[in-house]
Amino acid sequence: MKIQSLNLYMQHTWRCLALFALFYALIAAGCSNDAPSSDRRVAMPDTTGFTRHWEQAIPQQPVPDGIDGLSAQACGECHVDNYREWKQSIHADAWVDLQFQNEIRKPNSPYVCRNCHTPLQNQQEYIVTGLINGDVFRPVKKPNPDFDPELKQEAITCAVCHVRDGVIIGRRGNLDAPHPVKVDTVHLSEKLCFRCHNVAEVVTPTLVCAFETGNEWQEGPYSKLGTTCITCHMPKVYRPLVEDGPERWTVRHTFVGSGIPKFPGKPQNREFYVPGLDLQAEPTLPSFATGDTAYAIVRIRNSRAGHQLPTGDPERFITLTMQFLDRKGSVLKEHTERIGETWEWYPVARKIADNSIR
């Protein structure tokens, strides 16, 4: 019986050793230098931080004490005139802008475009914590628990410029305000505009951000004179800052630009619109006879804009149409000139022409 038990034990032991040898052989085969590359462990991608300001949204902002929320409507309960002007501005329509909506619906559209059209983290559904291998097309995202979909619709809303760290930032202090106020004229200067209106980056060979309005202003005469974005686009006005408040010097929140609507059926506020260009057409002769070759000289001058025209979006352009009319007003000849930058986007984005008015 003892011998029989020993035989059973030895048989069981040999089975275990055989299984162990087979398992070891499989492991060794998996670690062999001759194994196909598809069987090898793939290195984890490197998640990097941000290197450019436009890769990040403005950090999540808490609601300051004394106000009901971050919405423009909440601000408008007291700042009635500012709210009315902002509602008609292109800033209010930056999210619903049809061109922008068309761009972000493209499958290759990067998330970074949202950081200018909805700059606050509160306005974005996801928080981007990093980039895989520094690639803006491969963001590392997590859901934003404090996402405010209604605030997103307001695009460049009051809080984008005026709220930081639970405090309202203004150009003048007010001890009677129902909310905390911090005076910061540097923050509320042209530098704040440049966050989005001066981004010139090659993102990929076929994707270029070429918004250089800030550079154009710095290179022109107005920057030396102290005339800034605010001087023209937020003209001064003497009026109460809040209802029933004392009159004081403040600025309008019209953000006057070209006046071209961003949304069909919603006219822009052109009350304070001032054309930047002067146009003068002169025929070379006072009159022309049948058979004459007629010429006219057209002079275009950038007289009032502190940047080139057009500016901003590189696909923006101005069309100038010239007509020769007879005495009855009939069109004898018509010629249209395109003014602006011309880009070739494929296979590599590059500017091939530029006749913008400087």
Short mmCIF file of C-alpha atoms in Angstrom, two decimals:
data_model
loop_
_atom_site.label_atom_id
_atom_site.label_comp_id
_atom_site.label_asym_id
_atom_site.label_seq_id
_atom_site.Cartn_x
_atom_site.Cartn_y
_atom_site.Cartn_z
CA MET A 1 0.00 0.00 0.00
CA LYS A 2 2.83 2.33 0.76
CA ILE A 3 4.46 1.65 -2.60
CA GLN A 4 1.16 2.20 -4.40
CA SER A 5 0.66 5.49 -2.59
CA LEU A 6 4.17 6.54 -3.56
CA ASN A 7 3.48 5.75 -7.22
CA LEU A 8 0.30 7.85 -7.15
CA TYR A 9 2.18 10.71 -5.52
CA MET A 10 4.97 10.53 -8.10
CA GLN A 11 2.48 10.45 -10.98
CA HIS A 12 0.75 13.55 -9.57
CA THR A 13 4.12 15.26 -9.11
CA TRP A 14 5.20 14.55 -12.68
CA ARG A 15 1.91 15.93 -13.99
CA CYS A 16 2.49 19.16 -12.04
CA LEU A 17 6.06 19.40 -13.30
CA ALA A 18 4.89 18.84 -16.88
CA LEU A 19 2.28 21.59 -16.59
CA PHE A 20 4.84 23.96 -15.05
CA ALA A 21 7.30 23.21 -17.88
CA LEU A 22 4.60 23.92 -20.48
CA PHE A 23 3.65 27.20 -18.72
CA TYR A 24 7.31 28.25 -18.55
CA ALA A 25 7.79 27.42 -22.24
CA LEU A 26 4.83 29.65 -23.15
CA ILE A 27 6.24 32.52 -21.08
CA ALA A 28 9.67 32.08 -22.63
CA ALA A 29 8.15 32.09 -26.10
CA GLY A 30 6.33 35.33 -25.33
CA CYS A 31 9.59 36.96 -24.20
CA SER A 32 11.67 35.68 -27.07
CA ASN A 33 13.57 38.25 -29.12
CA ASP A 34 12.30 36.45 -32.20
CA ALA A 35 8.63 37.16 -31.42
CA PRO A 36 6.66 39.26 -33.93
CA SER A 37 6.55 43.00 -33.18
CA SER A 38 2.75 42.84 -32.82
CA ASP A 39 3.21 40.69 -29.70
CA ARG A 40 5.46 43.20 -27.95
CA ARG A 41 4.17 45.62 -25.35
CA VAL A 42 3.40 49.06 -26.84
CA ALA A 43 4.85 52.08 -25.02
CA MET A 44 2.27 54.34 -23.38
CA PRO A 45 1.90 57.75 -25.08
CA ASP A 46 3.40 60.76 -23.35
CA THR A 47 0.84 63.18 -21.93
CA THR A 48 2.23 66.70 -21.94
CA GLY A 49 1.12 69.96 -20.42
CA PHE A 50 0.18 73.11 -22.28
CA THR A 51 2.75 75.35 -23.93
CA ARG A 52 0.50 78.01 -25.51
CA HIS A 53 -2.19 80.07 -23.80
CA TRP A 54 -4.89 79.25 -26.34
CA GLU A 55 -4.61 75.55 -25.55
CA GLN A 56 -6.45 76.18 -22.27
CA ALA A 57 -9.78 77.71 -21.32
CA ILE A 58 -9.92 80.41 -18.66
CA PRO A 59 -10.08 78.41 -15.39
CA GLN A 60 -13.43 77.63 -13.78
CA GLN A 61 -14.78 80.77 -12.11
CA PRO A 62 -16.92 80.79 -8.95
CA VAL A 63 -19.90 83.13 -8.75
CA PRO A 64 -18.94 86.26 -6.79
CA ASP A 65 -20.92 87.04 -3.65
CA GLY A 66 -23.82 89.42 -4.17
CA ILE A 67 -24.88 88.33 -7.67
CA ASP A 68 -27.17 85.54 -8.84
CA GLY A 69 -24.87 83.96 -11.40
CA LEU A 70 -22.29 84.48 -14.13
CA SER A 71 -24.79 85.08 -16.93
CA ALA A 72 -24.97 88.40 -18.73
CA GLN A 73 -28.63 88.57 -17.80
CA ALA A 74 -27.69 88.53 -14.11
CA CYS A 75 -25.29 91.43 -14.71
CA GLY A 76 -27.96 93.21 -16.73
CA GLU A 77 -30.27 93.46 -13.74
CA CYS A 78 -28.16 96.43 -12.63
CA HIS A 79 -25.99 97.27 -15.65
CA VAL A 80 -28.94 97.74 -18.00
CA ASP A 81 -27.24 99.81 -20.73
CA ASN A 82 -24.16 97.59 -20.90
CA TYR A 83 -26.33 94.48 -21.17
CA ARG A 84 -28.48 95.99 -23.93
CA GLU A 85 -25.40 96.94 -25.95
CA TRP A 86 -23.69 93.59 -25.44
CA LYS A 87 -26.78 91.68 -26.65
CA GLN A 88 -26.45 93.34 -30.06
CA SER A 89 -22.69 92.84 -30.29
CA ILE A 90 -20.70 90.28 -32.25
CA HIS A 91 -19.29 89.02 -28.93
CA ALA A 92 -22.74 87.80 -27.92
CA ASP A 93 -23.01 85.82 -31.18
CA ALA A 94 -19.53 84.30 -31.23
CA TRP A 95 -20.88 80.81 -30.44
CA VAL A 96 -23.83 80.83 -32.87
CA ASP A 97 -21.72 82.38 -35.65
CA LEU A 98 -22.59 80.25 -38.68
CA GLN A 99 -19.04 80.15 -40.02
CA PHE A 100 -17.69 79.00 -36.66
CA GLN A 101 -20.41 76.37 -36.27
CA ASN A 102 -19.58 75.04 -39.71
CA GLU A 103 -15.90 74.78 -38.77
CA ILE A 104 -16.35 72.94 -35.45
CA ARG A 105 -18.66 70.37 -37.06
CA LYS A 106 -15.81 69.18 -39.25
CA PRO A 107 -14.36 65.85 -38.04
CA ASN A 108 -10.83 67.29 -37.91
CA SER A 109 -11.75 70.43 -35.97
CA PRO A 110 -9.59 70.79 -32.81
CA TYR A 111 -11.04 71.66 -29.42
CA VAL A 112 -8.88 74.80 -29.12
CA CYS A 113 -11.25 76.88 -31.28
CA ARG A 114 -13.73 76.80 -28.39
CA ASN A 115 -11.24 78.54 -26.13
CA CYS A 116 -11.90 81.82 -27.92
CA HIS A 117 -15.59 81.43 -28.77
CA THR A 118 -16.51 80.11 -25.30
CA PRO A 119 -13.43 81.08 -23.26
CA LEU A 120 -14.55 80.17 -19.73
CA GLN A 121 -14.11 76.62 -18.47
CA ASN A 122 -17.64 77.01 -17.08
CA GLN A 123 -18.86 77.16 -20.69
CA GLN A 124 -17.22 73.93 -21.82
CA GLU A 125 -18.57 70.43 -21.38
CA TYR A 126 -15.13 68.88 -20.91
CA ILE A 127 -11.99 69.87 -19.02
CA VAL A 128 -8.83 69.29 -21.04
CA THR A 129 -6.06 68.24 -18.65
CA GLY A 130 -3.27 67.62 -21.15
CA LEU A 131 -2.31 66.63 -24.67
CA ILE A 132 -1.08 63.24 -25.86
CA ASN A 133 2.39 63.84 -27.27
CA GLY A 134 1.61 67.57 -27.38
CA ASP A 135 -1.02 67.05 -30.11
CA VAL A 136 -4.06 69.38 -29.92
CA PHE A 137 -6.02 66.77 -31.87
CA ARG A 138 -5.51 64.27 -29.03
CA PRO A 139 -6.63 66.07 -25.87
CA VAL A 140 -6.97 64.26 -22.55
CA LYS A 141 -10.49 65.15 -21.41
CA LYS A 142 -12.72 64.60 -18.44
CA PRO A 143 -16.35 65.70 -17.92
CA ASN A 144 -16.83 69.15 -16.42
CA PRO A 145 -19.19 68.73 -13.43
CA ASP A 146 -19.86 72.49 -13.38
CA PHE A 147 -20.62 72.87 -17.10
CA ASP A 148 -23.24 75.58 -17.73
CA PRO A 149 -24.90 75.04 -21.14
CA GLU A 150 -26.82 78.33 -20.97
CA LEU A 151 -23.64 80.28 -20.27
CA LYS A 152 -22.04 78.62 -23.31
CA GLN A 153 -24.68 80.19 -25.54
CA GLU A 154 -23.60 83.65 -24.33
CA ALA A 155 -20.11 83.18 -25.84
CA ILE A 156 -18.00 86.26 -24.99
CA THR A 157 -20.11 87.16 -21.99
CA CYS A 158 -19.51 89.61 -19.12
CA ALA A 159 -17.71 87.09 -16.91
CA VAL A 160 -15.14 86.31 -19.61
CA CYS A 161 -13.57 89.73 -19.02
CA HIS A 162 -14.86 90.85 -15.63
CA VAL A 163 -14.83 87.82 -13.28
CA ARG A 164 -11.72 86.28 -11.77
CA ASP A 165 -11.45 84.28 -8.53
CA GLY A 166 -14.82 85.34 -7.15
CA VAL A 167 -14.24 89.06 -7.74
CA ILE A 168 -15.65 91.52 -10.29
CA ILE A 169 -12.82 93.31 -12.10
CA GLY A 170 -13.49 96.91 -13.09
CA ARG A 171 -11.68 100.04 -14.18
CA ARG A 172 -12.92 102.02 -11.17
CA GLY A 173 -13.74 100.89 -7.66
CA ASN A 174 -17.14 101.26 -6.00
CA LEU A 175 -17.59 100.69 -2.28
CA ASP A 176 -21.39 100.63 -2.70
CA ALA A 177 -21.42 97.70 -5.13
CA PRO A 178 -23.29 94.59 -3.89
CA HIS A 179 -20.36 92.42 -4.97
CA PRO A 180 -16.59 92.53 -4.39
CA VAL A 181 -14.75 94.76 -6.88
CA LYS A 182 -11.09 94.81 -7.84
CA VAL A 183 -9.59 97.62 -9.91
CA ASP A 184 -7.26 96.27 -12.60
CA THR A 185 -6.80 98.52 -15.62
CA VAL A 186 -3.98 96.34 -16.96
CA HIS A 187 -6.26 93.30 -17.11
CA LEU A 188 -9.01 95.34 -18.79
CA SER A 189 -6.69 96.69 -21.47
CA GLU A 190 -5.88 95.74 -25.05
CA LYS A 191 -3.89 92.81 -23.62
CA LEU A 192 -7.16 91.07 -22.84
CA CYS A 193 -8.28 91.52 -26.45
CA PHE A 194 -5.03 89.99 -27.70
CA ARG A 195 -5.82 86.68 -26.00
CA CYS A 196 -7.96 85.85 -29.03
CA HIS A 197 -7.37 88.65 -31.52
CA ASN A 198 -3.64 88.05 -31.77
CA VAL A 199 -3.02 84.34 -32.27
CA ALA A 200 -0.64 83.43 -35.09
CA GLU A 201 0.25 79.74 -34.93
CA VAL A 202 0.85 76.86 -37.31
CA VAL A 203 -1.15 74.09 -35.62
CA THR A 204 -0.68 71.54 -38.41
CA PRO A 205 0.56 71.88 -42.00
CA THR A 206 -3.04 72.48 -43.13
CA LEU A 207 -4.38 74.31 -40.05
CA VAL A 208 -3.13 77.81 -39.37
CA CYS A 209 -4.43 80.38 -36.89
CA ALA A 210 -3.67 83.73 -38.49
CA PHE A 211 -5.42 86.32 -36.33
CA GLU A 212 -2.86 89.12 -36.16
CA THR A 213 -4.92 92.21 -35.37
CA GLY A 214 -2.81 92.89 -32.28
CA ASN A 215 0.45 92.78 -34.23
CA GLU A 216 -1.02 95.06 -36.89
CA TRP A 217 -1.99 97.58 -34.21
CA GLN A 218 1.43 97.44 -32.54
CA GLU A 219 3.19 98.03 -35.85
CA GLY A 220 0.94 100.95 -36.80
CA PRO A 221 0.84 104.59 -35.64
CA TYR A 222 -2.04 104.29 -33.16
CA SER A 223 -0.15 102.21 -30.60
CA LYS A 224 2.37 105.04 -30.26
CA LEU A 225 -0.45 107.54 -29.69
CA GLY A 226 -2.10 105.52 -26.93
CA THR A 227 -5.16 104.79 -29.06
CA THR A 228 -6.14 101.20 -28.22
CA CYS A 229 -8.80 98.65 -29.12
CA ILE A 230 -11.01 100.07 -26.36
CA THR A 231 -10.76 103.63 -27.72
CA CYS A 232 -12.52 102.69 -30.95
CA HIS A 233 -14.50 99.55 -30.20
CA MET A 234 -15.79 100.62 -26.76
CA PRO A 235 -16.25 104.39 -27.11
CA LYS A 236 -16.50 106.54 -24.00
CA VAL A 237 -19.87 107.70 -22.71
CA TYR A 238 -20.95 109.81 -19.73
CA ARG A 239 -23.86 108.04 -18.06
CA PRO A 240 -24.81 106.08 -14.92
CA LEU A 241 -23.04 102.74 -14.64
CA VAL A 242 -26.10 101.28 -12.91
CA GLU A 243 -29.74 102.30 -12.81
CA ASP A 244 -30.34 105.37 -10.60
CA GLY A 245 -26.58 105.69 -10.06
CA PRO A 246 -24.52 108.86 -10.52
CA GLU A 247 -23.33 109.79 -13.99
CA ARG A 248 -19.68 109.07 -14.68
CA TRP A 249 -17.32 108.36 -17.53
CA THR A 250 -17.54 104.75 -18.63
CA VAL A 251 -17.42 102.86 -21.93
CA ARG A 252 -20.04 101.37 -24.20
CA HIS A 253 -20.14 97.60 -24.66
CA THR A 254 -21.04 97.67 -28.35
CA PHE A 255 -17.71 96.23 -29.58
CA VAL A 256 -18.34 97.98 -32.88
CA GLY A 257 -16.67 96.24 -35.81
CA SER A 258 -17.67 95.88 -39.43
CA GLY A 259 -21.33 95.77 -38.45
CA ILE A 260 -21.87 92.60 -40.48
CA PRO A 261 -24.38 90.38 -38.62
CA LYS A 262 -23.11 87.07 -37.30
CA PHE A 263 -26.60 85.64 -37.17
CA PRO A 264 -29.34 86.04 -39.82
CA GLY A 265 -32.14 88.34 -38.80
CA LYS A 266 -30.20 89.92 -35.94
CA PRO A 267 -28.81 93.33 -36.96
CA GLN A 268 -25.66 94.61 -35.31
CA ASN A 269 -25.60 97.90 -33.45
CA ARG A 270 -24.27 100.36 -36.04
CA GLU A 271 -25.11 103.47 -34.02
CA PHE A 272 -21.44 104.21 -33.39
CA TYR A 273 -20.04 102.58 -36.50
CA VAL A 274 -17.35 104.66 -38.22
CA PRO A 275 -16.02 103.40 -41.59
CA GLY A 276 -12.28 102.82 -41.52
CA LEU A 277 -11.79 103.30 -45.26
CA ASP A 278 -12.00 106.43 -47.37
CA LEU A 279 -12.84 105.85 -51.02
CA GLN A 280 -12.35 108.31 -53.86
CA ALA A 281 -12.89 107.67 -57.59
CA GLU A 282 -11.66 110.08 -60.25
CA PRO A 283 -12.10 109.71 -64.02
CA THR A 284 -9.00 110.59 -66.02
CA LEU A 285 -11.09 112.88 -68.26
CA PRO A 286 -14.23 114.92 -67.49
CA SER A 287 -16.12 113.13 -70.28
CA PHE A 288 -15.63 110.41 -72.88
CA ALA A 289 -16.80 110.13 -76.46
CA THR A 290 -17.90 107.01 -78.28
CA GLY A 291 -14.86 104.89 -79.07
CA ASP A 292 -12.68 106.38 -76.32
CA THR A 293 -10.89 104.14 -73.85
CA ALA A 294 -12.11 105.22 -70.43
CA TYR A 295 -9.97 105.08 -67.31
CA ALA A 296 -10.66 105.97 -63.71
CA ILE A 297 -8.38 106.18 -60.70
CA VAL A 298 -9.77 104.74 -57.48
CA ARG A 299 -7.99 105.66 -54.25
CA ILE A 300 -8.59 103.64 -51.09
CA ARG A 301 -7.12 104.78 -47.81
CA ASN A 302 -7.20 103.29 -44.33
CA SER A 303 -7.96 106.52 -42.51
CA ARG A 304 -9.33 105.43 -39.15
CA ALA A 305 -8.72 101.73 -38.40
CA GLY A 306 -5.82 100.90 -36.09
CA HIS A 307 -5.19 97.68 -38.00
CA GLN A 308 -5.24 96.56 -41.61
CA LEU A 309 -8.54 96.13 -43.44
CA PRO A 310 -9.85 93.53 -43.53
CA THR A 311 -8.40 92.07 -40.34
CA GLY A 312 -8.85 88.94 -38.25
CA ASP A 313 -10.06 85.86 -40.09
CA PRO A 314 -7.67 85.28 -43.03
CA GLU A 315 -10.62 84.29 -45.25
CA ARG A 316 -12.36 87.64 -44.69
CA PHE A 317 -12.27 90.01 -47.64
CA ILE A 318 -13.75 93.23 -49.04
CA THR A 319 -15.19 93.45 -52.53
CA LEU A 320 -14.91 96.74 -54.39
CA THR A 321 -17.19 97.01 -57.43
CA MET A 322 -16.65 99.81 -59.98
CA GLN A 323 -19.13 100.68 -62.72
CA PHE A 324 -19.02 102.94 -65.76
CA LEU A 325 -22.46 104.38 -66.48
CA ASP A 326 -23.84 106.25 -69.45
CA ARG A 327 -25.97 109.37 -69.13
CA LYS A 328 -29.10 107.28 -68.68
CA GLY A 329 -27.55 105.32 -65.80
CA SER A 330 -27.10 102.09 -67.75
CA VAL A 331 -24.01 100.05 -66.87
CA LEU A 332 -21.44 100.11 -69.67
CA LYS A 333 -18.69 98.26 -67.83
CA GLU A 334 -18.28 96.68 -64.41
CA HIS A 335 -15.17 95.51 -62.59
CA THR A 336 -14.88 93.89 -59.15
CA GLU A 337 -11.70 93.84 -57.08
CA ARG A 338 -11.13 91.55 -54.10
CA ILE A 339 -9.22 93.07 -51.16
CA GLY A 340 -7.72 90.86 -48.49
CA GLU A 341 -5.47 87.87 -47.99
CA THR A 342 -5.50 84.86 -50.30
CA TRP A 343 -4.51 81.50 -48.86
CA GLU A 344 -3.79 78.08 -50.27
CA TRP A 345 -4.78 75.47 -47.68
CA TYR A 346 -3.63 72.20 -49.25
CA PRO A 347 -1.27 70.38 -49.21
CA VAL A 348 0.39 72.96 -46.93
CA ALA A 349 -1.33 76.13 -45.72
CA ARG A 350 0.40 79.26 -46.99
CA LYS A 351 -0.50 82.84 -47.79
CA ILE A 352 0.00 83.42 -51.50
CA ALA A 353 -1.24 87.01 -51.82
CA ASP A 354 -2.22 89.97 -49.66
CA ASN A 355 -3.54 93.32 -50.86
CA SER A 356 -5.11 94.36 -47.55
CA ILE A 357 -5.26 98.10 -46.89
CA ARG A 358 -2.75 99.11 -44.21
#
